[in-house]
Amino acid sequence: MRSQYDVIIIGAGVVGCMVARWLSRYTLRILLVEKTSDVCTGATAANSALVHAGYHAVPGTLKAEMNIKANPMWDRLSEDLQFGFVRSGAYIVAVGEDERPSLDMFLDRAQKNGTPAQIISGREMHKREPCITPEVTSALFVPAGGICDPWGATIAAAENAVMNGVELRLDTEFQEFLWSDEEVKHIVGIKTNRGRFHSRWVINAAGLFADEVMHKAGVRPEFTITPRRGEYFVLDRSRIQVQNVLFPVPTPISKGILVTPTLHGNTLIGPNAENVEDKIDVDVTPEGMDEIWDGGKKLVPSLDRRDIIAVFAGLRPAGNAPCQNPDVHYNHDFIIEIPEHVKGFVNLGGMDSPALTAAPAIAEKVVELLREAGEALAPKADWDSIRPARPVFRNLSHGEQAALVAEDPRYGRVICRCEYVTEGEIVAEIHAPIPATTYDALKRRTWLGTGRCLGAFDMPRVINILARELGKDPLEITKKGDGSELLFRRTKEVP
Ligand SMILES: Cc1cc2nc3c(=O)[nH]c(=O)nc-3n(C[C@H](O)[C@H](O)[C@H](O)COP(=O)(O)OP(=O)(O)OC[C@H]3O[C@@H](n4cnc5c(N)ncnc54)[C@H](O)[C@@H]3O)c2cc1C
């Protein structure tokens, strides 16, 4: 029997979406399944948004290899997919004399990994970043570091994949593998809450849940993922403090609490690193907030709590996979493999930092593995690498804004005042190749609701627009899918 699909990908985070896009170049029938109501809702939705240079990853690991290979890919990727990215460079700042020697270790790692790096004096650091602590003694400058829009990158990659023929099924949860009747240990598809789908290959890109998926395939029973929470503060755009990406000297388990500008002009402070048990626990804690504030103040003492407009947390899918290179003692590496004893399965796991950075190289590696496994992978003649961006009103000149409003008056109605998002942009996203059907989906695409009022002004209007465009009752409109309805009942109906 011919399979419905050649490839099924489980999970539409940055890794699954980049893999889908890379594979969409070839004449393959591809299905991408995601259990939530949108792409980019897992680890990819809440992180530091940095394209790492590669000074931190342990030399000889897959993390280092993928980080270094992917870093230069982001310029072309952001041009093709038209999302935000700047190659800003980054600094690792030594505070006090004690921290100075650590920079030598990271300079050495950067050199071994092959990314340019340079130690600069405390005085030079102060010149480049006037609000840095006066206690700075020196800093490591890594010019290849960058700031990206992880929401934009992931959604654009998924959209480009869909434009090139990939089928995306949201609200579709992988439950079990389907196995061949004729051959032992041969995966031939998946069972989901929405039915069974047959396929010649299944790719595990389930992020925090990748351990559970691989265990169902009978692969690496000893591998586990520990969610490692990282909390953040977002500061108001009108009070810009820092111009540069400022890392502290890393701790043994993370890159430490950084202070960085975002592409949208806010300042971001965080993350801490706390192992938790629950894979969906993204609550922030008072202790965590104190920890990250202290961490931020260590680098930039002038930070002011009155500028905080939002807090959030993300979960790193931290795994315990040893490095495949036996000479390297490191037990938290990526897994990128076709296991020998299970046919039809590509296994991706342990995708904590720097997997956002590394995702395009991981996608290329998956293509390589499939080729090595005998897939012919014939390129499509009509593959289009470009994902045209839709107009972002606040970024246009007055002349361009006037022309757009003349063409479509909905661009003249501002719905989110803080972020200056218009009805025209919202409607365009609701009818895009991957329709935004919830409040959060619109937020990730347009940045509405991310300003100082946090949606207080725009939310009722956005609910009405979503209801009108989707032909639904406003009571049915959700924040992020079933069970997160935003309205409880009509007040006029209260007896
Ligand atoms: C605090 C923090 C800071 C970070 N900072 C950076 C950084 O600056 N730079 C960097 O490079 N990396 C960073 N990272 C790491 C980066 O965010 C992650 O490594 C990356 O986003 C992982 O992507 P993913 O696609 O593997 O996982 P996810 O984004 O979690 O995607 C997996 C998807 O699979 C879906 N899924 C799971 N189970 C199923 C199922 N059964 N059926 C269907 N779908 C399923 C999930 O819903 C999810 O959408 C950071 C992470 C955190 C948490």
XYZ file of C-alpha atoms and ligand atoms in Angstrom:
548
model
C 0.000 0.000 0.000
C 1.278 3.496 -0.887
C 1.661 5.776 2.136
C -0.319 9.007 2.306
C 2.853 10.946 3.070
C 6.577 10.558 2.600
C 7.406 12.440 5.781
C 5.467 13.355 8.920
C 7.028 15.881 11.317
C 5.807 15.930 14.922
C 5.980 19.434 16.427
C 5.843 22.913 14.878
C 8.449 24.770 16.941
C 11.426 26.380 15.255
C 13.060 22.982 14.666
C 9.996 21.280 13.114
C 9.168 24.326 10.974
C 12.742 24.719 9.664
C 12.872 20.985 8.895
C 9.508 21.247 7.074
C 10.771 24.182 5.019
C 14.070 22.509 4.114
C 12.319 19.319 3.072
C 9.722 21.244 1.054
C 12.430 21.781 -1.609
C 12.086 18.163 -2.599
C 9.279 16.249 -4.266
C 7.998 14.845 -0.986
C 4.485 14.734 0.464
C 4.983 16.228 3.910
C 2.669 16.547 6.907
C 3.549 18.746 9.895
C 1.421 18.006 12.990
C 1.199 20.304 16.001
C -0.861 19.586 19.083
C -1.602 23.222 19.960
C -3.688 25.703 17.977
C -0.741 27.469 16.327
C 2.885 27.096 15.326
C 5.563 28.514 17.684
C 3.846 27.911 21.015
C 6.471 25.785 22.852
C 10.054 26.617 23.843
C 10.356 28.721 20.699
C 7.701 31.134 21.964
C 9.633 32.345 25.033
C 13.409 32.725 24.938
C 16.181 35.331 24.691
C 15.820 35.640 20.894
C 19.567 35.516 20.336
C 21.441 33.978 17.454
C 24.454 32.766 19.354
C 27.956 33.242 17.991
C 29.234 29.920 19.359
C 31.548 30.950 22.209
C 29.581 28.937 24.779
C 28.985 25.506 23.234
C 31.534 22.856 24.288
C 33.913 22.162 21.356
C 33.343 18.769 19.728
C 29.632 18.597 20.568
C 26.777 18.599 18.086
C 25.623 21.788 19.792
C 28.881 23.523 18.836
C 28.860 22.101 15.302
C 25.236 23.080 14.606
C 25.604 26.504 16.267
C 28.665 27.409 14.191
C 27.175 26.083 10.967
C 23.830 27.835 11.487
C 25.022 31.239 12.677
C 26.002 32.582 9.217
C 22.800 31.153 7.692
C 20.609 33.708 9.501
C 21.370 36.638 7.162
C 20.096 34.837 4.060
C 17.282 33.166 6.025
C 15.959 36.507 7.278
C 16.163 37.980 3.768
C 14.327 35.066 2.165
C 11.686 34.740 4.858
C 11.516 38.479 5.585
C 11.592 38.461 9.362
C 13.587 40.632 11.753
C 17.264 39.901 12.413
C 20.276 42.091 13.197
C 23.856 40.985 13.531
C 24.467 43.043 16.614
C 27.462 41.243 18.139
C 27.417 40.325 21.833
C 29.535 40.964 24.936
C 30.379 38.712 27.875
C 31.115 41.143 30.653
C 33.524 40.432 33.517
C 32.552 42.296 36.680
C 35.363 42.638 39.238
C 38.821 41.082 39.059
C 37.614 37.559 39.963
C 35.617 37.141 36.760
C 38.327 38.290 34.383
C 40.076 34.868 33.997
C 36.809 33.178 32.921
C 36.860 35.230 29.744
C 40.040 33.439 28.670
C 38.194 30.109 28.847
C 35.401 31.396 26.606
C 37.910 33.025 24.240
C 39.579 29.626 23.958
C 36.214 27.914 23.300
C 35.318 30.511 20.669
C 38.665 29.925 18.942
C 38.293 26.131 19.066
C 34.748 26.396 17.662
C 35.967 28.805 14.973
C 34.005 31.967 15.798
C 35.878 35.287 15.982
C 36.183 36.769 19.492
C 38.268 39.454 21.148
C 38.868 40.549 24.728
C 38.442 44.282 25.249
C 39.279 46.402 28.306
C 36.753 47.581 30.875
C 37.322 51.136 29.674
C 36.553 50.160 26.066
C 33.426 48.294 27.201
C 32.310 51.408 29.039
C 32.815 53.487 25.900
C 30.710 51.061 23.847
C 28.001 50.743 26.521
C 27.901 53.828 28.769
C 25.329 52.328 31.175
C 27.486 49.269 31.964
C 28.508 48.875 35.612
C 31.604 50.885 36.600
C 32.940 47.630 38.064
C 33.459 46.128 34.588
C 37.052 44.928 34.271
C 37.029 43.509 30.714
C 34.700 41.863 28.203
C 34.719 39.275 25.448
C 33.292 40.644 22.203
C 31.788 38.125 19.777
C 30.837 39.949 16.549
C 28.840 37.041 15.070
C 26.112 37.256 17.751
C 22.707 38.485 16.612
C 19.174 39.333 17.718
C 16.246 37.730 15.904
C 12.470 37.608 16.064
C 11.884 33.917 16.957
C 8.127 34.236 16.417
C 8.616 35.838 13.006
C 11.302 33.344 11.966
C 9.266 30.287 12.927
C 5.960 31.472 11.503
C 7.655 32.573 8.270
C 9.455 29.212 7.915
C 6.166 27.362 8.456
C 4.366 29.643 6.030
C 7.052 29.159 3.385
C 6.810 25.397 3.885
C 3.023 25.545 3.441
C 3.406 27.725 0.325
C 5.696 24.998 -1.013
C 3.167 22.214 -0.456
C 3.625 21.099 3.178
C 0.340 20.229 4.861
C 0.016 21.661 8.380
C -2.483 20.178 10.833
C -2.922 22.148 14.053
C -4.711 20.774 17.156
C -3.380 17.381 16.078
C -1.590 15.444 18.795
C 0.703 12.515 18.091
C -0.297 9.610 20.347
C 1.307 6.387 19.081
C 3.364 5.069 16.197
C 1.896 2.772 13.567
C 4.133 -0.234 12.950
C 4.574 -2.403 9.871
C 2.860 -5.821 9.957
C 5.563 -7.331 7.791
C 8.743 -6.042 9.391
C 9.684 -5.641 13.039
C 10.665 -2.181 14.305
C 9.477 -0.382 11.190
C 7.431 2.784 11.719
C 4.823 3.370 9.014
C 2.872 6.300 10.407
C 1.262 7.867 13.461
C -2.000 7.721 15.382
C -3.290 11.111 16.521
C -6.405 12.534 18.174
C -7.528 13.379 14.619
C -6.970 9.986 13.056
C -4.180 7.895 11.580
C -1.672 9.106 9.018
C 0.596 6.781 7.086
C 4.073 7.802 6.113
C 7.460 6.383 5.119
C 9.319 8.593 7.624
C 8.363 10.183 10.945
C 10.515 12.980 12.388
C 10.454 13.661 16.116
C 10.643 17.451 16.651
C 8.479 17.520 19.783
C 10.740 19.800 21.869
C 10.004 19.293 25.584
C 8.139 16.073 24.752
C 10.772 14.564 22.447
C 11.796 12.042 25.143
C 8.242 10.662 25.379
C 7.982 10.432 21.584
C 11.294 8.576 21.202
C 10.398 6.181 24.029
C 7.229 5.256 22.115
C 9.496 4.407 19.197
C 11.589 2.210 21.504
C 14.576 4.524 21.214
C 16.929 5.731 23.988
C 14.856 4.702 27.032
C 17.491 6.291 29.263
C 17.067 9.722 27.683
C 14.995 12.224 29.653
C 14.142 15.871 29.280
C 14.112 18.108 32.325
C 12.237 21.347 31.738
C 14.538 24.162 32.792
C 12.591 27.338 33.402
C 13.955 30.762 32.525
C 12.136 33.907 33.654
C 12.294 37.398 32.145
C 11.397 41.061 32.604
C 10.459 43.235 29.624
C 11.095 46.960 30.015
C 9.212 49.795 28.363
C 10.449 50.865 24.962
C 10.303 54.536 25.800
C 13.090 54.081 28.370
C 15.807 52.427 26.346
C 18.765 51.616 28.576
C 21.139 49.388 26.673
C 22.433 49.396 23.106
C 24.200 46.023 23.192
C 23.653 42.350 24.027
C 25.284 42.029 27.466
C 25.911 38.593 28.964
C 27.461 38.021 32.368
C 30.183 35.399 32.775
C 28.210 32.124 32.289
C 27.274 29.797 35.154
C 27.940 26.024 34.906
C 24.371 25.412 33.607
C 23.429 28.490 31.625
C 24.705 31.561 29.863
C 23.540 33.647 32.815
C 21.190 36.587 33.223
C 21.631 38.961 30.318
C 20.437 42.448 29.521
C 19.654 42.982 25.864
C 17.677 45.180 23.536
C 14.967 43.405 21.530
C 14.232 43.990 17.866
C 11.113 45.869 18.928
C 13.088 48.336 21.008
C 12.331 46.975 24.487
C 14.969 45.889 26.991
C 14.880 42.234 28.043
C 16.382 40.974 31.324
C 16.759 37.259 32.069
C 16.724 34.299 32.086
C 17.495 32.422 35.285
C 17.712 28.610 35.128
C 15.590 26.447 37.406
C 14.814 22.781 36.844
C 11.068 22.125 37.213
C 8.930 19.003 36.887
C 5.993 20.237 34.868
C 6.573 20.537 31.104
C 3.954 23.263 30.800
C 4.711 25.271 33.943
C 5.584 28.738 32.645
C 4.581 30.627 35.787
C 6.954 33.263 37.088
C 7.900 33.253 40.765
C 8.745 36.062 43.227
C 12.118 34.402 43.907
C 12.861 34.165 40.195
C 11.925 37.800 39.668
C 14.309 38.891 42.427
C 17.076 36.712 41.013
C 16.839 38.112 37.496
C 16.503 41.688 38.714
C 19.683 41.299 40.757
C 21.380 39.699 37.728
C 20.348 42.591 35.486
C 21.425 45.238 38.016
C 24.836 43.604 38.287
C 25.503 44.556 34.647
C 23.399 47.732 34.407
C 22.970 49.353 37.858
C 20.686 52.132 36.556
C 17.819 49.732 35.707
C 14.575 51.003 37.227
C 11.725 48.694 38.309
C 9.171 51.328 37.245
C 10.074 50.558 33.601
C 8.942 46.918 33.817
C 5.921 46.312 31.598
C 5.751 42.508 31.449
C 7.135 39.265 32.860
C 7.211 35.834 31.237
C 8.944 32.470 31.445
C 10.047 29.809 28.983
C 11.097 26.171 29.399
C 14.332 24.816 27.939
C 14.039 21.181 26.787
C 17.249 20.195 28.632
C 18.237 16.610 27.854
C 20.818 14.163 29.179
C 22.259 12.815 25.925
C 26.019 12.237 25.950
C 28.109 13.737 23.168
C 28.448 11.261 20.270
C 32.155 12.021 20.176
C 33.583 9.706 22.894
C 36.502 12.089 23.490
C 34.146 14.827 24.657
C 32.689 14.513 28.141
C 29.427 16.403 27.868
C 26.027 15.011 28.810
C 23.541 17.515 27.448
C 24.101 17.319 23.718
C 21.583 17.478 20.877
C 20.378 14.181 19.408
C 20.143 14.253 15.595
C 19.981 10.695 14.316
C 18.324 7.906 12.401
C 18.478 5.128 15.001
C 19.921 1.922 13.578
C 17.338 -0.439 15.027
C 14.141 1.460 14.094
C 13.256 1.948 10.435
C 11.469 5.090 9.235
C 12.333 7.286 12.236
C 14.388 10.494 12.457
C 15.040 11.424 16.055
C 15.707 14.987 17.235
C 16.058 15.555 20.984
C 17.672 17.600 23.727
C 16.827 20.777 21.841
C 17.674 23.337 24.491
C 19.790 26.400 23.798
C 21.224 27.016 21.186
C 18.569 25.136 19.180
C 16.863 28.352 18.045
C 20.163 29.450 16.498
C 20.971 25.945 15.269
C 17.563 25.107 13.745
C 18.470 25.850 10.090
C 21.612 23.689 10.356
C 19.655 20.928 12.121
C 17.217 21.005 9.190
C 20.084 20.630 6.715
C 21.473 17.746 8.758
C 18.094 15.980 8.573
C 18.234 16.257 4.779
C 21.756 14.753 4.852
C 20.625 11.866 7.069
C 17.687 11.059 4.794
C 20.014 11.073 1.779
C 22.437 8.747 3.563
C 19.465 6.468 4.329
C 18.793 6.121 0.603
C 16.167 8.826 -0.072
C 16.622 10.148 -3.613
C 15.312 13.644 -2.660
C 14.614 15.081 -6.096
C 14.523 18.919 -6.003
C 11.231 20.586 -6.970
C 11.524 22.759 -10.072
C 9.117 25.354 -8.661
C 10.354 25.599 -5.053
C 10.126 29.215 -3.911
C 12.470 30.230 -1.099
C 10.815 33.619 -0.590
C 8.080 34.244 1.968
C 6.775 37.720 1.174
C 6.158 39.707 4.370
C 2.865 41.551 4.752
C 2.895 45.334 5.381
C 3.844 46.427 8.913
C 2.165 49.813 9.175
C 4.434 51.300 11.869
C 7.520 50.627 9.725
C 6.213 52.472 6.644
C 6.938 56.071 5.642
C 4.036 58.560 5.851
C 3.697 58.386 2.067
C 3.511 54.592 2.078
C 1.017 54.651 4.945
C -1.231 57.104 3.086
C -1.102 54.945 -0.065
C -1.993 51.811 1.889
C -4.919 53.531 3.639
C -6.194 54.828 0.282
C -6.102 51.269 -1.063
C -7.653 49.677 2.042
C -9.163 51.986 4.720
C -8.766 49.251 7.353
C -5.060 50.205 7.506
C -6.250 53.608 8.726
C -7.838 52.161 11.886
C -5.305 51.699 14.699
C -6.406 48.853 16.975
C -3.333 48.481 19.228
C -2.189 51.954 20.229
C 0.994 50.972 22.058
C 2.413 48.974 19.144
C 0.519 50.887 16.442
C -1.121 47.850 14.832
C -3.946 48.473 12.384
C -7.096 46.551 11.524
C -5.708 45.948 8.024
C -2.702 44.058 9.457
C -4.902 41.996 11.778
C -7.288 41.004 8.973
C -4.329 40.110 6.719
C -2.991 37.721 9.387
C -6.395 36.112 9.932
C -6.481 35.263 6.207
C -2.763 34.433 5.789
C -1.480 31.049 4.493
C -1.412 29.936 8.170
C -4.462 31.750 9.498
C -4.123 33.425 12.901
C -7.301 32.365 14.685
C -6.588 33.293 18.320
C -5.531 36.417 20.221
C -2.059 35.026 20.943
C -1.564 33.961 17.324
C -2.216 37.575 16.289
C 0.106 38.812 19.013
C 2.979 36.642 17.732
C 2.445 37.909 14.172
C 1.762 41.637 14.723
C 3.051 42.325 18.279
C -0.353 43.731 19.297
C -0.859 43.574 23.043
C 2.867 43.600 23.834
C 3.113 47.274 24.777
C 2.586 49.018 28.095
C -1.192 48.446 28.262
C -0.686 44.686 27.588
C -3.821 44.469 25.463
C -6.229 46.357 27.734
C -7.106 48.735 24.909
C -6.988 46.438 21.890
C -8.388 43.148 23.191
C -12.156 43.867 22.884
C -11.633 45.210 19.386
C -9.461 42.260 18.376
C -12.100 39.827 19.669
C -14.722 41.525 17.507
C -12.477 41.456 14.425
C -11.646 37.769 14.939
C -15.361 36.939 15.415
C -16.368 38.868 12.313
C -13.639 37.451 10.062
C -13.989 33.849 11.281
C -17.818 33.943 11.292
C -17.905 33.097 15.010
C -19.641 34.426 18.099
C -17.274 36.642 20.187
C -17.857 34.209 23.081
C -16.058 31.536 21.017
C -12.866 33.584 20.514
C -9.942 32.222 22.512
C -6.579 33.361 23.760
C -4.768 30.233 22.578
C -7.241 27.555 21.559
C -10.072 25.572 23.142
C -10.454 26.125 26.873
C -8.994 29.643 26.838
C -12.123 31.587 25.836
C -11.632 35.287 26.535
C -15.249 36.181 27.296
C -17.398 34.520 29.914
C -20.876 35.803 28.994
C -22.621 38.911 27.749
C -23.129 41.342 30.645
C -26.567 42.320 29.290
C -27.601 38.707 29.896
C -26.820 38.931 33.626
C -30.211 38.644 35.376
C 14.602 30.694 28.678
C 15.114 30.259 27.346
C 16.050 31.024 26.660
C 16.560 30.586 25.443
N 17.343 31.420 24.699
C 17.803 31.008 23.490
C 18.561 31.882 22.656
O 18.715 33.060 22.949
N 19.084 31.367 21.526
C 18.916 30.076 21.148
O 19.474 29.652 20.141
N 18.129 29.244 21.873
C 17.554 29.700 23.012
N 16.729 28.901 23.739
C 16.432 27.566 23.250
C 15.348 27.563 22.189
O 14.271 28.386 22.516
C 14.857 26.133 22.029
O 15.966 25.319 21.972
C 14.063 25.939 20.752
O 13.038 26.893 20.688
C 13.515 24.523 20.697
O 12.704 24.416 19.564
P 11.879 23.092 19.275
O 11.213 23.297 17.981
O 12.769 21.920 19.447
O 10.855 23.003 20.490
P 9.421 23.704 20.696
O 9.433 25.124 20.304
O 9.006 23.384 22.091
O 8.505 22.933 19.662
C 8.056 21.622 19.852
C 6.615 21.562 19.420
O 6.173 20.202 19.470
C 4.817 20.218 19.859
N 4.490 18.879 20.358
C 4.959 18.290 21.474
N 4.419 17.065 21.621
C 3.597 16.880 20.556
C 2.734 15.825 20.160
N 2.589 14.721 20.896
N 2.016 15.964 19.014
C 2.115 17.104 18.270
N 2.906 18.144 18.628
C 3.641 18.036 19.747
C 4.769 21.291 20.925
O 3.446 21.750 21.143
C 5.685 22.350 20.334
O 4.977 23.293 19.566
C 16.163 29.340 24.938
C 15.186 28.594 25.602
C 14.631 29.076 26.771
C 13.503 28.336 27.400
